Short mmCIF file of C-alpha atoms (C1' of nucleotides) in Angstrom, two decimals:
data_model
loop_
_atom_site.label_atom_id
_atom_site.label_comp_id
_atom_site.label_asym_id
_atom_site.label_seq_id
_atom_site.Cartn_x
_atom_site.Cartn_y
_atom_site.Cartn_z
CA MET Y 3 122.69 121.60 67.22
CA ASN Y 4 124.94 119.22 65.17
CA LYS Y 5 124.41 115.64 65.12
CA TYR Y 6 126.12 112.91 66.76
CA GLN Y 7 129.77 112.37 65.38
CA ASN Y 8 130.92 109.07 63.53
CA GLN Y 9 128.07 106.70 64.53
CA THR Y 10 126.91 103.71 62.41
CA HIS Y 11 123.85 105.13 60.26
CA LEU Y 12 121.75 101.77 60.06
CA LEU Y 13 118.33 100.92 58.59
CA ALA Y 14 115.25 100.04 60.56
CA ALA Y 15 112.79 97.77 59.89
CA VAL Y 16 109.48 96.25 61.19
CA ASP Y 17 108.10 92.21 60.70
CA CYS Y 18 105.18 90.69 61.77
CA ILE Y 19 104.27 87.64 63.04
CA ILE Y 20 100.33 87.42 62.10
CA PHE Y 21 98.31 84.65 63.73
CA GLY Y 22 94.71 83.18 62.85
CA PHE Y 23 92.47 80.38 63.76
CA ASP Y 24 90.63 79.24 61.49
CA GLY Y 25 88.26 77.06 64.28
CA SER Y 26 90.55 73.87 64.25
CA GLN Y 27 94.01 75.31 63.69
CA LEU Y 28 96.15 77.85 64.48
CA LYS Y 29 97.56 79.73 61.03
CA ILE Y 30 100.42 81.98 59.95
CA LEU Y 31 100.16 84.78 57.34
CA LEU Y 32 103.13 84.64 55.12
CA ILE Y 33 103.95 86.37 51.73
CA HIS Y 34 106.59 86.26 48.47
CA ARG Y 35 108.74 88.92 49.38
CA ALA Y 36 108.55 91.40 46.89
CA LEU Y 37 112.25 92.41 47.16
CA GLU Y 38 116.04 91.45 45.96
CA PRO Y 39 117.47 89.59 47.78
CA GLU Y 40 115.49 86.50 48.17
CA LEU Y 41 112.44 87.41 46.19
CA GLY Y 42 109.75 85.20 45.79
CA LYS Y 43 110.15 83.57 48.65
CA TRP Y 44 107.66 83.03 51.81
CA SER Y 45 108.30 86.10 54.73
CA LEU Y 46 107.15 87.68 56.86
CA MET Y 47 105.05 90.87 56.26
CA GLY Y 48 107.45 93.82 56.49
CA GLY Y 49 108.44 97.17 56.22
CA PHE Y 50 111.14 99.36 56.59
CA ILE Y 51 110.52 101.94 59.11
CA GLN Y 52 109.89 105.49 57.40
CA SER Y 53 111.82 109.15 58.88
CA ASN Y 54 108.02 110.00 60.52
CA GLU Y 55 106.95 107.16 62.20
CA SER Y 56 107.83 104.69 65.33
CA SER Y 57 108.13 100.76 64.77
CA GLU Y 58 104.63 100.76 66.18
CA GLN Y 59 103.38 102.97 63.36
CA ALA Y 60 105.38 101.06 60.99
CA ALA Y 61 103.85 97.66 62.14
CA VAL Y 62 100.40 99.24 61.86
CA ARG Y 63 101.50 100.60 58.51
CA VAL Y 64 102.37 97.32 56.67
CA LEU Y 65 99.53 95.51 57.94
CA LYS Y 66 97.36 97.71 56.90
CA VAL Y 67 98.87 98.26 53.17
CA LEU Y 68 100.40 94.79 52.48
CA THR Y 69 96.95 92.79 53.43
CA GLY Y 70 94.07 95.91 54.76
CA MET Y 71 93.86 94.79 58.26
CA ASP Y 72 93.11 97.38 60.22
CA GLY Y 73 92.37 97.67 64.67
CA VAL Y 74 93.85 94.04 65.16
CA TYR Y 75 95.86 93.52 68.37
CA LEU Y 76 99.52 94.25 67.65
CA GLU Y 77 102.33 93.99 70.48
CA GLN Y 78 106.09 94.44 69.91
CA LEU Y 79 107.59 91.03 70.67
CA TYR Y 80 111.47 91.76 69.94
CA THR Y 81 114.12 93.51 68.10
CA PHE Y 82 116.32 91.54 66.20
CA SER Y 83 119.90 92.85 65.37
CA GLN Y 84 122.79 90.56 65.06
CA PRO Y 85 124.56 92.43 62.65
CA ASN Y 86 124.92 89.84 59.27
CA ARG Y 87 121.01 89.48 59.52
CA ASP Y 88 120.00 90.71 56.64
CA PRO Y 89 122.88 90.22 53.72
CA ILE Y 90 122.46 93.28 51.55
CA GLU Y 91 122.94 95.46 54.29
CA ARG Y 92 122.89 96.23 57.98
CA THR Y 93 118.97 96.02 59.32
CA LEU Y 94 117.80 96.21 62.22
CA SER Y 95 114.53 94.67 63.17
CA THR Y 96 111.35 94.81 65.57
CA ALA Y 97 109.16 92.57 65.18
CA TYR Y 98 105.48 92.68 66.20
CA PHE Y 99 102.70 89.41 67.08
CA ALA Y 100 99.37 89.80 65.58
CA LEU Y 101 95.99 88.36 66.81
CA VAL Y 102 93.45 88.61 63.95
CA ASP Y 103 90.36 87.09 63.29
CA ILE Y 104 90.61 84.73 60.52
CA ALA Y 105 87.45 84.50 58.63
CA LEU Y 106 87.56 88.62 58.01
CA TYR Y 107 90.10 88.85 56.07
CA GLU Y 108 91.09 84.80 54.64
CA LYS Y 109 89.78 85.52 51.10
CA GLN Y 110 90.51 88.52 50.46
CA ILE Y 111 93.78 88.48 52.01
CA SER Y 112 94.40 85.51 49.50
CA ASP Y 113 92.99 87.15 45.93
CA GLU Y 114 94.62 90.71 46.45
CA TYR Y 115 97.70 90.47 48.76
CA HIS Y 116 98.87 87.01 47.16
CA ALA Y 117 99.64 86.35 50.71
CA GLU Y 118 98.82 82.91 52.59
CA TRP Y 119 97.50 81.71 55.81
CA PHE Y 120 99.50 78.39 56.58
CA PRO Y 121 98.88 76.14 59.44
CA LEU Y 122 101.68 76.22 62.26
CA THR Y 123 102.51 72.33 61.10
CA GLU Y 124 102.83 73.25 57.35
CA MET Y 125 104.84 76.74 57.66
CA PRO Y 126 107.31 76.92 54.58
CA SER Y 127 111.03 77.90 55.70
CA LEU Y 128 111.31 81.66 56.06
CA ILE Y 129 113.88 84.24 54.81
CA PHE Y 130 116.80 85.53 57.16
CA ASP Y 131 115.86 85.06 61.08
CA HIS Y 132 112.29 84.89 59.86
CA GLU Y 133 111.90 81.57 62.15
CA SER Y 134 113.58 82.20 64.65
CA MET Y 135 110.77 85.57 65.32
CA VAL Y 136 108.53 83.00 64.91
CA THR Y 137 109.63 80.55 67.20
CA MET Y 138 109.90 83.36 69.78
CA ALA Y 139 106.35 84.57 69.14
CA ARG Y 140 104.76 81.40 69.48
CA GLU Y 141 106.38 81.03 72.41
CA LYS Y 142 104.97 84.70 73.71
CA LEU Y 143 101.91 83.93 72.45
CA LYS Y 144 101.36 80.52 74.79
CA TYR Y 145 102.58 82.38 78.02
CA LYS Y 146 101.02 85.63 77.64
CA ALA Y 147 97.68 84.09 76.77
CA ALA Y 148 97.58 81.07 79.67
CA LEU Y 149 97.99 84.59 82.16
CA HIS Y 150 95.61 86.61 80.21
CA PRO Y 151 92.47 86.49 78.13
CA LEU Y 152 94.21 87.38 74.63
CA LEU Y 153 92.81 84.18 72.84
CA PHE Y 154 89.65 85.86 72.37
CA GLU Y 155 91.60 88.50 69.41
CA LEU Y 156 91.34 85.58 67.33
CA LEU Y 157 87.35 85.03 67.54
CA PRO Y 158 84.61 86.68 65.72
CA LYS Y 159 82.52 88.77 68.05
CA LYS Y 160 80.42 85.77 68.21
CA PHE Y 161 81.65 82.60 68.88
CA THR Y 162 80.61 79.43 70.86
CA LEU Y 163 82.14 78.00 73.94
CA PRO Y 164 83.25 74.42 71.98
CA GLN Y 165 85.26 76.81 69.58
CA LEU Y 166 86.99 78.74 72.52
CA GLN Y 167 87.84 75.33 73.36
CA SER Y 168 88.89 74.57 70.69
CA LEU Y 169 91.51 77.18 70.42
CA TYR Y 170 93.03 77.03 73.89
CA GLN Y 171 93.74 73.03 72.65
CA SER Y 172 95.54 74.06 69.72
CA VAL Y 173 97.49 76.93 71.75
CA PHE Y 174 97.98 74.51 74.52
CA ASN Y 175 98.36 71.36 72.48
CA LYS Y 176 96.17 69.90 75.62
CA VAL Y 177 92.84 68.20 75.16
CA LEU Y 178 91.34 70.00 78.36
CA ASP Y 179 88.41 68.59 79.73
CA LYS Y 180 84.77 70.80 78.37
CA ARG Y 181 83.23 70.90 82.36
CA ASN Y 182 86.06 72.04 83.92
CA PHE Y 183 86.42 74.78 81.01
CA SER Y 184 83.15 75.71 80.88
CA ARG Y 185 83.21 76.93 84.70
CA LYS Y 186 86.15 78.34 84.22
CA VAL Y 187 85.69 80.20 81.27
CA LEU Y 188 82.59 81.39 82.27
CA SER Y 189 82.93 82.07 86.22
CA THR Y 190 85.48 85.40 84.22
CA ASN Y 191 82.40 87.01 84.30
CA LEU Y 192 84.56 88.17 81.19
CA LEU Y 193 81.32 86.57 78.40
CA ILE Y 194 78.03 87.44 77.82
CA LYS Y 195 75.33 84.77 76.51
CA GLN Y 196 73.33 85.04 73.86
CA PRO Y 197 69.92 84.17 72.57
CA ASP Y 198 70.53 81.55 69.45
CA LYS Y 199 73.39 79.08 68.80
CA ASP Y 200 75.09 78.49 66.03
CA LYS Y 201 73.83 75.22 64.58
CA GLY Y 202 76.71 74.65 62.06
CA THR Y 203 78.66 71.48 63.74
CA SER Y 204 75.98 69.91 65.55
CA LYS Y 205 72.21 69.10 65.37
CA LYS Y 206 71.72 70.32 69.26
CA GLY Y 207 73.69 73.98 68.34
CA ALA Y 208 76.39 75.61 70.36
CA PHE Y 209 74.90 78.95 72.09
CA TYR Y 210 77.04 82.17 71.13
CA TYR Y 211 78.35 84.31 73.51
CA THR Y 212 79.98 87.20 73.31
CA LEU Y 213 82.44 89.19 75.08
CA ASN Y 214 81.69 91.31 78.11
CA THR Y 215 84.11 94.23 76.49
CA LYS Y 216 84.05 96.86 79.88
CA ASN Y 217 85.79 93.87 81.99
CA TYR Y 218 87.32 92.31 79.30
CA LYS Y 219 89.41 95.47 79.51
CA GLU Y 220 89.65 96.26 83.25
CA ASP Y 221 90.47 91.93 83.55
CA PHE Y 222 92.71 91.92 81.24
CA GLN Y 223 95.72 92.27 83.41
CA ALA Y 224 93.50 89.45 85.55
CA PHE Y 225 95.46 86.30 85.57
CA LEU Y 226 93.31 83.51 84.16
CA ASN Y 227 94.45 80.16 85.02
CA ILE Y 228 92.23 78.12 82.20
CA ILE Y 229 95.23 76.36 81.37
CA PRO Y 230 96.34 74.07 85.00
CA ASN Y 231 99.49 75.81 86.02
CA SER Y 232 101.24 72.12 85.35
CA HIS Y 233 100.94 72.56 81.31
CA LEU Y 234 102.20 76.10 80.97
CA LEU Y 235 105.13 75.74 79.97
CA MET G 3 124.18 93.57 45.50
CA ASN G 4 122.53 96.87 45.51
CA LYS G 5 122.19 98.43 48.69
CA TYR G 6 118.06 99.49 49.45
CA GLN G 7 117.14 102.12 47.88
CA ASN G 8 115.90 105.22 49.25
CA GLN G 9 115.62 104.21 52.95
CA THR G 10 115.86 106.51 56.16
CA HIS G 11 119.11 105.34 57.58
CA LEU G 12 119.38 106.11 61.63
CA LEU G 13 120.64 105.61 64.46
CA ALA G 14 120.39 102.58 67.52
CA ALA G 15 121.49 102.77 70.78
CA VAL G 16 121.06 100.70 73.78
CA ASP G 17 119.36 101.98 76.88
CA CYS G 18 120.23 100.05 80.49
CA ILE G 19 118.00 99.94 83.50
CA ILE G 20 120.09 98.79 86.33
CA PHE G 21 118.49 97.71 89.34
CA GLY G 22 120.02 96.58 92.57
CA PHE G 23 119.24 95.96 95.99
CA ASP G 24 120.69 97.08 99.53
CA GLY G 25 119.08 94.39 101.75
CA SER G 26 116.40 97.22 102.47
CA GLN G 27 115.37 98.93 98.83
CA LEU G 28 115.18 98.57 95.48
CA LYS G 29 117.69 101.10 93.59
CA ILE G 30 118.50 102.41 90.72
CA LEU G 31 122.16 102.99 89.11
CA LEU G 32 122.02 106.69 86.38
CA ILE G 33 125.12 108.49 85.22
CA HIS G 34 125.24 112.31 84.31
CA ARG G 35 125.25 112.23 81.10
CA ALA G 36 128.27 112.30 78.77
CA LEU G 37 127.07 114.05 75.97
CA GLU G 38 125.63 117.13 74.31
CA PRO G 39 122.67 117.12 74.44
CA GLU G 40 121.09 117.46 78.19
CA LEU G 41 125.26 117.01 78.91
CA GLY G 42 125.20 116.17 82.98
CA LYS G 43 121.55 115.88 83.42
CA TRP G 44 120.27 112.37 84.79
CA SER G 45 120.73 109.83 82.36
CA LEU G 46 120.21 105.61 82.16
CA MET G 47 123.54 104.00 81.10
CA GLY G 48 123.52 103.69 77.14
CA GLY G 49 125.58 104.36 73.86
CA PHE G 50 125.61 103.74 69.97
CA ILE G 51 125.24 100.36 67.98
CA GLN G 52 128.36 99.41 66.32
CA SER G 53 128.93 98.14 63.33
CA ASN G 54 129.93 95.23 63.94
CA GLU G 55 127.54 94.37 67.37
CA SER G 56 124.43 93.47 68.16
CA SER G 57 121.71 95.38 70.64
CA GLU G 58 122.69 92.63 73.00
CA GLN G 59 126.62 92.95 72.76
CA ALA G 60 126.19 96.42 72.97
CA ALA G 61 124.36 96.60 76.41
CA VAL G 62 126.77 94.09 77.71
CA ARG G 63 129.62 96.48 76.53
CA VAL G 64 127.62 99.89 77.60
CA LEU G 65 127.58 98.06 81.53
CA LYS G 66 131.05 96.39 81.12
CA VAL G 67 132.64 100.07 80.24
CA LEU G 68 130.38 102.21 82.33
CA THR G 69 129.96 100.34 85.55
CA GLY G 70 132.44 97.48 85.17
CA MET G 71 129.92 95.21 85.34
CA ASP G 72 130.44 91.90 84.01
CA GLY G 73 128.36 88.83 83.82
CA VAL G 74 125.22 90.33 84.89
CA TYR G 75 121.39 89.13 83.92
CA LEU G 76 120.26 91.28 81.16
CA GLU G 77 116.92 91.12 79.37
CA GLN G 78 115.26 92.84 76.55
CA LEU G 79 112.78 95.21 77.46
CA TYR G 80 111.25 97.16 74.63
CA THR G 81 112.53 99.33 72.01
CA PHE G 82 111.53 102.62 71.75
CA SER G 83 111.36 104.54 68.79
CA GLN G 84 108.78 107.76 68.43
CA PRO G 85 110.90 109.81 65.81
CA ASN G 86 111.55 112.40 68.01
CA ARG G 87 112.51 110.99 71.17
CA ASP G 88 115.83 112.88 70.80
CA PRO G 89 116.00 115.90 70.02
CA ILE G 90 119.61 115.67 67.93
CA GLU G 91 119.04 113.06 65.43
CA ARG G 92 116.50 110.31 65.01
CA THR G 93 117.81 107.51 67.41
CA LEU G 94 115.89 104.28 68.21
CA SER G 95 116.45 102.73 71.46
CA THR G 96 116.03 99.29 72.50
CA ALA G 97 115.93 99.09 76.38
CA TYR G 98 117.66 96.33 78.44
CA PHE G 99 117.29 95.64 81.93
CA ALA G 100 119.87 94.58 84.27
CA LEU G 101 120.04 92.72 88.00
CA VAL G 102 123.25 92.88 90.15
CA ASP G 103 124.18 92.30 93.60
CA ILE G 104 124.58 95.63 94.25
CA ALA G 105 127.03 95.12 97.19
CA LEU G 106 129.55 93.66 94.60
CA TYR G 107 129.94 96.74 92.63
CA GLU G 108 128.34 99.21 94.83
CA LYS G 109 132.09 101.34 95.99
CA GLN G 110 133.03 100.99 92.51
CA ILE G 111 131.10 102.50 90.18
CA SER G 112 130.73 105.88 92.28
CA ASP G 113 134.80 105.98 92.87
CA GLU G 114 135.70 104.66 89.50
CA TYR G 115 132.61 106.18 87.48
CA HIS G 116 131.02 108.24 88.55
CA ALA G 117 127.79 106.56 88.65
CA GLU G 118 124.81 106.89 91.45
CA TRP G 119 122.67 104.33 92.66
CA PHE G 120 118.57 106.13 93.51
CA PRO G 121 116.58 104.58 95.44
CA LEU G 122 113.48 103.88 93.02
CA THR G 123 111.60 106.79 95.75
CA GLU G 124 113.48 109.24 95.50
CA MET G 125 114.58 109.39 92.09
CA PRO G 126 115.62 112.46 89.58
CA SER G 127 113.71 113.09 86.56
CA LEU G 128 115.51 111.71 83.57
CA ILE G 129 116.51 112.91 79.56
CA PHE G 130 114.83 111.97 76.78
CA ASP G 131 112.02 109.38 77.53
CA HIS G 132 113.88 107.23 80.06
CA GLU G 133 111.79 107.54 82.49
CA SER G 134 108.84 105.86 80.47
CA MET G 135 112.14 103.16 80.55
CA VAL G 136 112.16 102.82 83.92
CA THR G 137 108.55 102.26 84.56
CA MET G 138 108.31 99.85 82.20
CA ALA G 139 110.83 98.16 83.50
CA ARG G 140 109.68 98.03 87.21
CA GLU G 141 106.25 96.52 85.45
CA LYS G 142 108.35 93.91 83.96
CA LEU G 143 110.62 93.44 86.81
CA LYS G 144 107.44 92.91 89.11
CA TYR G 145 105.23 90.76 86.66
CA LYS G 146 108.46 88.29 86.19
CA ALA G 147 109.25 88.06 89.39
CA ALA G 148 106.09 86.76 90.16
CA LEU G 149 106.52 83.86 87.82
CA HIS G 150 109.77 83.14 88.09
CA PRO G 151 112.56 82.77 90.46
CA LEU G 152 114.43 85.92 88.87
CA LEU G 153 114.65 87.86 92.03
CA PHE G 154 118.12 85.95 93.07
CA GLU G 155 120.24 88.05 90.42
CA LEU G 156 120.08 90.63 92.95
CA LEU G 157 121.63 88.69 95.82
CA PRO G 158 124.54 87.96 96.99
CA LYS G 159 125.86 84.14 96.59
CA LYS G 160 125.22 83.18 99.92
CA PHE G 161 121.97 85.24 101.38
CA THR G 162 119.59 84.34 104.09
CA LEU G 163 116.23 84.09 104.60
CA PRO G 164 115.20 87.37 105.79
CA GLN G 165 117.03 89.19 103.02
CA LEU G 166 114.80 87.35 100.32
CA GLN G 167 112.02 88.22 102.22
CA SER G 168 112.64 91.44 102.36
CA LEU G 169 113.27 91.87 98.56
CA TYR G 170 110.01 90.18 97.70
CA GLN G 171 108.66 92.36 99.97
CA SER G 172 110.31 95.50 98.22
CA VAL G 173 109.50 94.84 94.57
CA PHE G 174 105.80 94.03 95.27
CA ASN G 175 105.73 96.54 98.21
CA LYS G 176 103.24 94.15 99.94
CA VAL G 177 104.04 92.73 103.58
CA LEU G 178 104.09 88.98 103.77
CA ASP G 179 103.94 86.16 106.28
CA LYS G 180 107.22 85.10 106.96
CA ARG G 181 105.74 80.92 108.05
CA ASN G 182 104.19 80.80 104.60
CA PHE G 183 106.78 82.74 102.87
CA SER G 184 109.82 80.35 104.02
CA ARG G 185 107.76 77.33 103.35
CA LYS G 186 107.40 78.38 99.52
CA VAL G 187 110.23 79.49 98.73
CA LEU G 188 111.92 75.73 100.44
CA SER G 189 109.02 73.61 99.31
CA THR G 190 110.48 75.34 95.26
CA ASN G 191 114.32 73.46 95.98
CA LEU G 192 116.01 75.54 95.14
CA LEU G 193 118.03 76.43 97.98
CA ILE G 194 120.31 75.09 100.21
CA LYS G 195 120.70 75.83 103.38
CA GLN G 196 124.25 76.28 104.26
CA PRO G 197 125.86 75.02 107.71
CA ASP G 198 126.91 79.25 109.11
CA LYS G 199 125.03 82.12 109.53
CA ASP G 200 124.59 85.98 108.77
CA LYS G 201 125.33 87.02 112.37
CA GLY G 202 124.60 90.89 110.73
CA THR G 203 120.85 91.82 112.03
CA SER G 204 120.43 89.71 114.73
CA LYS G 205 121.91 88.40 117.69
CA LYS G 206 120.15 84.72 116.90
CA GLY G 207 121.39 84.85 113.44
CA ALA G 208 120.16 83.35 110.23
CA PHE G 209 120.95 80.71 108.38
CA TYR G 210 122.71 81.58 105.00
CA TYR G 211 121.61 79.22 101.82
CA THR G 212 122.96 79.59 98.06
CA LEU G 213 120.65 78.83 95.01
CA ASN G 214 120.54 75.11 93.86
CA THR G 215 121.71 76.29 90.49
CA LYS G 216 121.10 72.95 88.51
CA ASN G 217 117.50 73.38 89.75
CA TYR G 218 117.36 77.12 89.12
CA LYS G 219 118.70 76.69 85.52
CA GLU G 220 115.84 73.92 84.79
CA ASP G 221 113.33 75.46 87.33
CA PHE G 222 113.30 79.22 85.72
CA GLN G 223 110.16 78.64 83.58
CA ALA G 224 108.61 76.92 86.48
CA PHE G 225 105.68 79.52 87.74
CA LEU G 226 106.33 80.25 91.24
CA ASN G 227 103.68 81.92 92.92
CA ILE G 228 105.75 83.38 95.24
CA ILE G 229 102.92 86.07 95.67
CA PRO G 230 100.18 85.51 95.83
CA ASN G 231 97.95 85.76 92.57
CA SER G 232 95.69 88.65 94.20
CA HIS G 233 98.87 90.63 94.65
CA LEU G 234 100.54 90.32 91.56
CA LEU G 235 99.67 92.99 89.56
"C1'" DT V 25 65.36 56.15 66.46
"C1'" DC V 26 69.94 56.94 66.70
"C1'" DA V 27 74.08 59.25 66.49
"C1'" DA V 28 76.51 63.21 67.49
"C1'" DA V 29 77.88 67.45 69.69
"C1'" DA V 30 76.05 70.37 73.50
"C1'" DG V 31 75.78 70.97 78.36
"C1'" DT V 32 75.95 70.35 82.97
"C1'" DG V 33 77.74 68.77 89.02
"C1'" DT V 34 79.84 65.98 92.64
"C1'" DT V 35 83.42 64.42 94.80
"C1'" DA V 36 88.46 64.31 96.61
"C1'" DT V 37 92.58 66.31 96.62
"C1'" DG V 38 95.94 70.23 97.33
"C1'" DA V 39 97.47 74.78 97.68
"C1'" DG V 40 97.09 78.86 100.18
"C1'" DT V 41 96.15 81.76 103.64
"C1'" DA V 42 95.72 83.17 108.60
"C1'" DC V 43 97.35 83.13 112.57
"C1'" DA V 44 101.03 82.51 117.66
"C1'" DC V 45 103.97 80.93 120.05
"C1'" DC V 46 109.23 79.21 121.26
"C1'" DC V 47 114.40 79.36 120.18
"C1'" DA V 48 119.22 81.26 120.92
"C1'" DT V 49 121.85 85.02 121.86
"C1'" DG V 50 124.91 89.44 123.04
"C1'" DG V 51 124.07 92.89 125.56
"C1'" DC B 5 117.65 88.18 131.87
"C1'" DC B 6 115.55 90.36 128.31
"C1'" DA B 7 114.85 92.07 124.20
"C1'" DT B 8 115.44 90.99 119.73
"C1'" DG B 9 114.93 88.91 115.31
"C1'" DG B 10 114.68 83.75 113.75
"C1'" DG B 11 112.26 79.98 113.22
"C1'" DT B 12 108.17 76.80 112.85
"C1'" DG B 13 103.17 73.96 112.52
"C1'" DT B 14 97.65 73.70 112.28
"C1'" DA B 15 93.70 74.24 110.74
"C1'" DC B 16 90.17 76.16 107.82
"C1'" DT B 17 88.88 77.78 102.90
"C1'" DC B 18 88.90 77.60 98.49
"C1'" DA B 19 90.60 76.52 93.67
"C1'" DT B 20 91.45 72.89 91.42
"C1'" DA B 21 91.20 68.60 88.56
"C1'" DA B 22 88.90 64.16 87.53
"C1'" DC B 23 84.63 62.05 86.71
"C1'" DA B 24 80.15 60.49 83.07
"C1'" DC B 25 74.89 60.56 82.10
"C1'" DT B 26 71.44 63.57 79.69
"C1'" DT B 27 69.47 67.08 76.41
"C1'" DT B 28 68.71 67.91 71.18
"C1'" DT B 29 67.58 67.47 67.24
"C1'" DG B 30 68.56 66.85 62.24
"C1'" DA B 31 69.24 62.43 59.46
#
DNA sequence: TCAAAAGTGTTATGAGTACACCCATGG
DNA sequence: CCATGGGTGTACTCATAACACTTTTGA
């Protein structure tokens, strides 16, 4: 059968907003753009969708090729489609946001891939509409993390309650009461206490926990309320 | 400057999942597809993105041209990108979902535009991946309506509490207690009681309410809890 | 021995839920 | 006058939020 007649063909790309947490602050991974225009400026990780792949597959490929990351949390965010968003040629971009354990990639990335982690508070200006993408991704992260146990994706396999609390405090920019926090988190039955402690940040040491992955998968849709409602947005 | 070299160009389309409420059930608006392939089968309202418009603008245009609708609630849902989703030619489709007051368009649409409202329970099979789009749209509607005062978009300017409750019950497929429902809804300060009554469904008549549009816009991000948490998903 | 972080318990308030009766009116 | 749907109040339970002291141990 014939192709559709007289329709505008255009390019389709993906861009990834990659969040990491280093134990005290949220960071985002950026690269120096390798293409004209805007070569050398800071940019999200992105690439064009190839003819045989979906946008999800393109996002996975881009992450793998540009950072070595594999198997990280990835979620479609929004498709940006302003006709002039790329000055060279009309390009539609579907943004994905990714959550990674920064420790797994921190060294590797700056050495091999010439990318850089920026604290969200110190992010440089970005090309095209990438700053809107980041803004939207931050909002979605807050929104979704308030309702679902999403932030564990940012932590190592073993983590402590103080680490987890510090992560929530960074994302929501709120100080939380540790007694209420630990009671709520533990009441979800998502955590399994480990026998060993992290002695890195205190003399007493803090017990490690791991995710109960079975409950995690089943309860992902469950509503958490780690954050009091009134602080949600 | 030159165009990007050696990249795959493709078509980009929008498809709209249009929800309406007729007072007792949720409905979706479908049309007979006007193009080969699958000419004559049921389909969502859609169209290709033109060279000078964003996908949002394309969705607004499609709605206007295919149904006469204007100024309705419209929100980007997801971009569907399987390489073979359209058998004729690679086409990326960004799905939008729309909420409309069915009464404003019910007659006009079937007479002028040959589209048809289907109860969600009696939806025919659809072309391409349109059924996945509808499934995702229904989930998002439920999710978002549980947290935000979204469903008012489906009602006329003046509506009664029994109508509103019936709408929530349809969306969540749950019977709600009318005493608790009215207390919660009224406590949001989103409703303004009108002096007149709708005598259509009872002898006593039910008071009309209108939206407090100022509070509505300000509080849209507020979390509602009309639906008890445990029934959310 | 002391400084610094980890860990834990109680109480008060408010939200959520279950539940039943009276009201207004058209036929 | 009565059947039908509209409208309202109360009491119980449970989740939330505020709050302070003890424990551990390396330096």
